[in-house]
Short mmCIF file of C-alpha atoms in Angstrom, two decimals:
data_model
loop_
_atom_site.label_atom_id
_atom_site.label_comp_id
_atom_site.label_asym_id
_atom_site.label_seq_id
_atom_site.Cartn_x
_atom_site.Cartn_y
_atom_site.Cartn_z
CA MET A 1 86.19 9.34 -75.76
CA HIS A 2 85.84 8.14 -79.29
CA ILE A 3 89.01 6.65 -80.59
CA MET A 4 89.05 8.03 -84.09
CA GLU A 5 88.68 6.08 -87.27
CA GLY A 6 91.88 4.31 -88.23
CA PHE A 7 93.63 5.26 -85.01
CA LEU A 8 93.80 1.75 -83.62
CA PRO A 9 96.16 -0.74 -85.25
CA PRO A 10 94.22 -3.58 -86.94
CA VAL A 11 95.15 -6.17 -84.31
CA TRP A 12 93.57 -4.09 -81.57
CA ALA A 13 90.58 -3.19 -83.70
CA VAL A 14 89.83 -6.89 -84.20
CA PHE A 15 90.48 -7.71 -80.57
CA TRP A 16 88.01 -5.11 -79.26
CA TYR A 17 85.43 -6.08 -81.85
CA ALA A 18 85.59 -9.67 -80.63
CA VAL A 19 85.22 -8.61 -77.00
CA SER A 20 82.34 -6.23 -77.68
CA LEU A 21 80.40 -8.44 -80.02
CA VAL A 22 79.75 -11.01 -77.28
CA PHE A 23 78.24 -8.40 -74.98
CA VAL A 24 76.31 -6.55 -77.67
CA VAL A 25 74.67 -9.71 -78.98
CA TYR A 26 73.83 -10.88 -75.47
CA GLY A 27 72.48 -7.41 -74.65
CA ALA A 28 70.32 -7.38 -77.79
CA LEU A 29 68.83 -10.77 -76.93
CA LYS A 30 68.26 -9.65 -73.37
CA SER A 31 66.53 -6.46 -74.55
CA LYS A 32 64.25 -8.53 -76.73
CA ARG A 33 63.41 -10.84 -73.84
CA LEU A 34 62.74 -7.90 -71.49
CA ILE A 35 60.27 -6.42 -73.98
CA GLU A 36 58.51 -9.75 -74.41
CA GLU A 37 58.29 -10.28 -70.65
CA ASN A 38 56.78 -6.90 -69.95
CA PRO A 39 55.77 -4.28 -72.52
CA LYS A 40 56.53 -1.61 -69.94
CA ASN A 41 60.20 -2.38 -70.42
CA LYS A 42 59.98 -1.15 -73.99
CA ALA A 43 59.27 2.36 -72.77
CA LEU A 44 62.07 2.18 -70.23
CA LEU A 45 64.52 0.88 -72.81
CA ALA A 46 63.55 3.78 -75.06
CA VAL A 47 64.18 6.27 -72.25
CA ALA A 48 67.53 4.71 -71.40
CA GLY A 49 68.58 4.70 -75.06
CA GLY A 50 67.29 8.23 -75.65
CA PHE A 51 69.26 9.45 -72.66
CA ILE A 52 72.47 8.01 -74.12
CA PHE A 53 71.65 9.72 -77.43
CA VAL A 54 71.20 13.11 -75.80
CA LEU A 55 74.11 13.06 -73.41
CA SER A 56 76.66 11.67 -75.83
CA SER A 57 75.82 14.45 -78.28
CA LEU A 58 76.69 17.21 -75.81
CA LYS A 59 80.24 18.42 -75.97
CA ILE A 60 80.79 20.05 -72.65
CA PRO A 61 83.73 22.35 -71.97
CA SER A 62 85.85 21.23 -69.07
CA PRO A 63 87.75 23.88 -67.10
CA VAL A 64 90.31 21.34 -65.86
CA THR A 65 92.05 20.96 -69.19
CA GLY A 66 90.36 23.64 -71.29
CA SER A 67 89.09 21.14 -73.80
CA CYS A 68 85.69 19.68 -74.55
CA SER A 69 84.38 16.21 -74.00
CA HIS A 70 81.01 14.57 -73.88
CA PRO A 71 79.22 12.57 -71.21
CA THR A 72 78.17 8.99 -71.97
CA GLY A 73 74.64 8.83 -70.53
CA THR A 74 75.02 5.16 -69.70
CA GLY A 75 74.29 5.39 -65.97
CA ILE A 76 70.49 5.17 -66.27
CA SER A 77 70.59 2.15 -68.55
CA THR A 78 73.09 0.48 -66.24
CA MET A 79 70.85 0.96 -63.21
CA LEU A 80 67.72 -0.25 -64.97
CA PHE A 81 69.02 -3.04 -67.16
CA GLY A 82 72.64 -3.79 -66.33
CA PRO A 83 75.78 -3.60 -68.46
CA ALA A 84 74.86 -5.99 -71.31
CA VAL A 85 71.81 -4.03 -72.44
CA THR A 86 73.85 -0.87 -72.02
CA ALA A 87 76.45 -2.32 -74.40
CA PHE A 88 73.73 -2.89 -76.98
CA LEU A 89 72.28 0.62 -76.63
CA SER A 90 75.72 2.24 -76.69
CA ALA A 91 76.67 0.35 -79.85
CA ILE A 92 73.64 1.85 -81.62
CA VAL A 93 74.60 5.38 -80.60
CA LEU A 94 78.25 4.85 -81.51
CA LEU A 95 77.24 3.52 -84.90
CA TYR A 96 75.17 6.66 -85.55
CA GLN A 97 78.14 8.83 -84.62
CA ALA A 98 80.60 6.79 -86.65
CA LEU A 99 78.47 6.85 -89.80
CA LEU A 100 76.96 10.34 -89.69
CA LEU A 101 79.39 12.41 -87.69
CA ALA A 102 82.76 10.80 -88.38
CA HIS A 103 83.15 10.68 -84.60
CA GLY A 104 84.72 7.43 -83.63
CA GLY A 105 84.71 5.03 -86.53
CA LEU A 106 83.84 1.64 -87.86
CA THR A 107 87.30 0.21 -87.22
CA THR A 108 87.27 1.57 -83.68
CA LEU A 109 83.62 0.77 -82.98
CA GLY A 110 84.56 -2.35 -81.03
CA ALA A 111 86.99 -0.49 -78.79
CA ASN A 112 84.60 2.42 -78.24
CA THR A 113 81.77 0.02 -77.40
CA ALA A 114 84.03 -1.77 -74.95
CA SER A 115 84.84 1.44 -73.06
CA MET A 116 81.50 3.26 -73.21
CA GLY A 117 79.16 0.28 -73.34
CA ILE A 118 80.84 -2.43 -71.32
CA VAL A 119 83.66 -1.65 -68.90
CA GLY A 120 82.49 1.81 -67.81
CA PRO A 121 78.89 0.68 -67.21
CA PHE A 122 80.09 -2.50 -65.51
CA ALA A 123 82.07 -0.43 -63.02
CA GLY A 124 78.98 1.73 -62.49
CA TRP A 125 76.81 -1.34 -62.07
CA LEU A 126 79.06 -2.77 -59.34
CA VAL A 127 78.82 0.51 -57.43
CA TYR A 128 75.07 0.66 -57.97
CA ARG A 129 74.60 -2.84 -56.57
CA ALA A 130 76.85 -2.10 -53.61
CA LEU A 131 74.98 1.09 -52.72
CA LYS A 132 71.48 -0.05 -53.61
CA ASP A 133 69.93 -0.28 -50.16
CA ARG A 134 72.31 2.11 -48.48
CA VAL A 135 71.68 5.44 -50.15
CA SER A 136 68.69 7.12 -51.77
CA LEU A 137 67.90 6.37 -55.38
CA LYS A 138 68.95 9.80 -56.61
CA VAL A 139 72.26 9.71 -54.79
CA ASN A 140 72.88 6.26 -56.19
CA ALA A 141 72.04 7.44 -59.71
CA PHE A 142 74.49 10.30 -59.34
CA ILE A 143 77.32 8.05 -58.17
CA THR A 144 76.57 5.27 -60.66
CA ALA A 145 76.55 7.71 -63.57
CA VAL A 146 79.74 9.45 -62.47
CA VAL A 147 81.55 6.12 -62.10
CA ALA A 148 80.27 4.71 -65.41
CA ASP A 149 81.20 7.90 -67.24
CA TRP A 150 84.61 8.36 -65.70
CA PHE A 151 85.67 4.73 -66.06
CA THR A 152 84.75 4.88 -69.73
CA TYR A 153 87.46 7.47 -70.24
CA VAL A 154 89.97 5.61 -68.09
CA VAL A 155 89.40 2.57 -70.30
CA THR A 156 89.82 4.64 -73.46
CA SER A 157 93.14 5.89 -72.10
CA LEU A 158 94.26 2.34 -71.37
CA GLN A 159 93.14 1.13 -74.79
CA LEU A 160 95.24 3.82 -76.43
CA ALA A 161 98.18 3.08 -74.15
CA LEU A 162 98.05 -0.61 -75.12
CA ALA A 163 98.05 0.29 -78.79
CA PHE A 164 100.60 3.11 -78.48
CA PRO A 165 102.93 2.22 -75.63
CA GLY A 166 105.70 4.56 -76.82
CA THR A 167 108.77 4.01 -74.68
CA SER A 168 106.84 2.95 -71.60
CA MET A 169 103.26 1.86 -71.35
CA ILE A 170 102.79 3.49 -67.96
CA ASN A 171 103.93 6.87 -69.25
CA SER A 172 101.73 6.45 -72.26
CA ALA A 173 98.72 5.57 -70.09
CA LEU A 174 99.38 8.63 -67.93
CA THR A 175 99.57 10.83 -71.01
CA PHE A 176 96.20 9.67 -72.28
CA MET A 177 94.64 9.83 -68.84
CA GLY A 178 95.95 13.38 -68.52
CA ILE A 179 93.85 14.15 -71.57
CA PHE A 180 90.73 12.05 -71.14
CA ALA A 181 90.33 11.18 -67.48
CA LEU A 182 91.20 14.68 -66.35
CA THR A 183 88.93 16.47 -68.81
CA GLN A 184 86.17 14.12 -67.81
CA ILE A 185 86.00 14.84 -64.08
CA PRO A 186 83.63 17.85 -64.28
CA VAL A 187 81.80 16.35 -67.25
CA ALA A 188 81.10 13.20 -65.23
CA ILE A 189 79.73 15.29 -62.37
CA VAL A 190 77.39 17.13 -64.75
CA GLU A 191 76.25 13.79 -66.09
CA GLY A 192 75.64 12.54 -62.56
CA ILE A 193 73.33 15.47 -61.87
CA PHE A 194 71.37 14.90 -65.09
CA SER A 195 71.03 11.21 -64.28
CA ALA A 196 69.79 11.86 -60.76
CA LEU A 197 67.14 14.22 -62.16
CA LEU A 198 65.97 11.72 -64.76
CA ILE A 199 65.75 8.82 -62.33
CA GLY A 200 63.67 11.12 -60.14
CA TYR A 201 61.16 11.53 -62.98
CA ILE A 202 61.12 7.82 -63.71
CA ALA A 203 60.49 7.14 -60.04
CA GLN A 204 57.49 9.48 -60.04
CA ILE A 205 55.95 7.59 -62.91
CA ASP A 206 56.78 4.08 -61.90
CA ARG A 207 57.63 3.27 -58.33
CA ASP A 208 58.04 -0.46 -58.85
CA VAL A 209 60.79 -0.11 -61.39
CA VAL A 210 62.80 1.91 -59.08
CA LYS A 211 62.21 -0.24 -56.05
CA GLU A 212 62.82 -3.54 -57.72
CA GLY A 213 65.03 -2.51 -60.62
CA VAL A 214 64.42 -4.31 -63.86
CA VAL A 215 67.62 -6.29 -63.66
CA ALA A 216 67.25 -7.29 -60.02
CA MET B 1 74.55 24.12 -64.46
CA LEU B 2 74.28 25.65 -67.90
CA ALA B 3 75.36 28.91 -66.37
CA PHE B 4 78.40 27.23 -64.88
CA MET B 5 79.34 25.80 -68.26
CA VAL B 6 78.97 29.10 -70.08
CA LEU B 7 80.56 31.27 -67.40
CA GLN B 8 83.83 29.40 -67.49
CA LEU B 9 84.24 29.97 -71.22
CA PRO B 10 85.91 33.39 -71.03
CA LEU B 11 88.53 31.89 -68.72
CA ALA B 12 90.44 30.38 -71.62
CA LYS B 13 91.20 31.46 -75.13
CA ALA B 14 88.71 30.35 -77.72
CA GLU B 15 91.07 28.05 -79.57
CA ASN B 16 91.76 26.14 -76.39
CA TRP B 17 88.30 24.59 -76.26
CA SER B 18 89.02 21.87 -78.73
CA GLY B 19 87.83 18.32 -78.31
CA ALA B 20 89.75 15.96 -76.05
CA ASP B 21 89.76 13.57 -79.01
CA GLU B 22 91.98 15.94 -80.97
CA LYS B 23 94.40 16.22 -78.07
CA ALA B 24 94.62 12.44 -78.00
CA GLU B 25 95.40 12.47 -81.70
CA GLU B 26 98.32 14.82 -81.02
CA ALA B 27 99.53 12.56 -78.21
CA ILE B 28 99.46 9.54 -80.51
CA LYS B 29 101.55 11.43 -83.04
CA GLN B 30 104.12 12.14 -80.36
CA LEU B 31 104.23 8.58 -79.03
CA SER B 32 104.30 6.91 -82.44
CA PRO B 33 105.38 9.45 -85.03
CA ASP B 34 105.38 6.78 -87.74
CA TYR B 35 101.82 5.66 -87.21
CA GLU B 36 99.50 6.31 -90.13
CA PRO B 37 95.74 5.88 -89.70
CA TRP B 38 94.90 2.92 -91.89
CA PHE B 39 91.24 3.66 -92.43
CA SER B 40 89.33 6.87 -92.96
CA PRO B 41 85.72 7.60 -92.13
CA VAL B 42 83.37 6.33 -94.83
CA TRP B 43 81.61 9.70 -94.79
CA GLU B 44 82.40 12.97 -93.10
CA PRO B 45 80.05 15.89 -92.59
CA PRO B 46 80.94 18.34 -95.37
CA SER B 47 81.25 21.27 -92.95
CA GLY B 48 81.29 22.17 -89.29
CA GLU B 49 77.76 23.54 -89.61
CA ILE B 50 76.43 20.26 -90.95
CA GLU B 51 78.27 18.41 -88.23
CA SER B 52 76.55 20.62 -85.65
CA LEU B 53 73.25 19.94 -87.34
CA LEU B 54 73.72 16.19 -87.08
CA PHE B 55 74.79 16.48 -83.46
CA SER B 56 71.63 18.47 -82.79
CA VAL B 57 69.56 15.83 -84.57
CA GLN B 58 71.11 13.21 -82.33
CA ALA B 59 70.26 15.23 -79.23
CA GLY B 60 66.80 15.92 -80.63
CA ILE B 61 66.02 12.26 -81.24
CA GLY B 62 67.11 11.35 -77.74
CA ALA B 63 65.30 14.21 -76.05
CA PHE B 64 62.11 13.52 -78.00
CA VAL B 65 62.07 9.86 -77.00
CA VAL B 66 62.77 10.59 -73.34
CA GLY B 67 60.20 13.40 -73.25
CA TYR B 68 57.58 11.41 -75.13
CA VAL B 69 57.77 8.32 -72.95
CA ILE B 70 57.89 10.21 -69.69
CA GLY B 71 55.13 12.57 -70.81
CA ARG B 72 52.86 9.80 -71.99
CA HIS B 73 53.31 7.67 -68.91
CA GLY B 74 52.90 10.65 -66.64
CA ALA B 75 49.66 11.53 -68.41
CA GLY B 76 48.48 7.93 -68.15
CA LYS B 77 49.08 8.01 -64.45
CA ASP B 78 47.15 11.25 -64.04
CA ALA B 79 44.22 9.80 -65.99
CA ARG B 80 44.17 6.71 -63.79
CA ASN B 81 44.24 8.80 -60.66
CA ALA B 82 41.48 11.13 -61.83
#
């Protein structure tokens, strides 16, 4: 979903930086507090961050559009720590990719953090909270991850449509969604399965986390 | 799941499996033909192989951390239960 380096006009680059910075800083402070409160959280933060690293490095082919796209891996972090910490963790991963892989970029880092770290995970978090006591943990992890992943790409499409409205913003949004949101459907489902498996492992190790949720 | 991913590959021609990012780039060129990217990456992997390497390193770092933490805590739990 990375908007490539230089592909957002400066006004939008600044705008998304401003939006993201608030969440990333708050998420960083919150991460620090969580570690101080309970050292166990350090391990969980590492797992959540590691999961984002792995999943966002996998370019998965999608039969819907015949192109490749990668999952975001933000579902686990969202369930355990909420969207702000997820914004912080995502920003780290996106920075790695911008600097070492030329995927995404420094000028588009704000926009990419907003989609992958903030709005997508926030949508997932709302679903997670709504389903929390209604479905099993694994089912919830699957749905949360799918929603967080898929919304990330919807947001990317909207960000590009805002910056490149063409003749009509709605047509432009549909064009980008035809690329990103469509490609992403099977990728999001794959991510959901991975997330459900991982939360299953975490639950085996630490029942409390899963029952209470760190953010709860 | 891996099987599903690999099995679908022959369904399309090889050149079709490009990144969605590149398709978006093409769409931007159609919507705003005059737009010029105003900033280029500070550093780009010198070849596709090196790019793959760095992607693998990213996956490796993540997988190591996840595996290490889960493995260590799992082992700790076993020791406590023993």
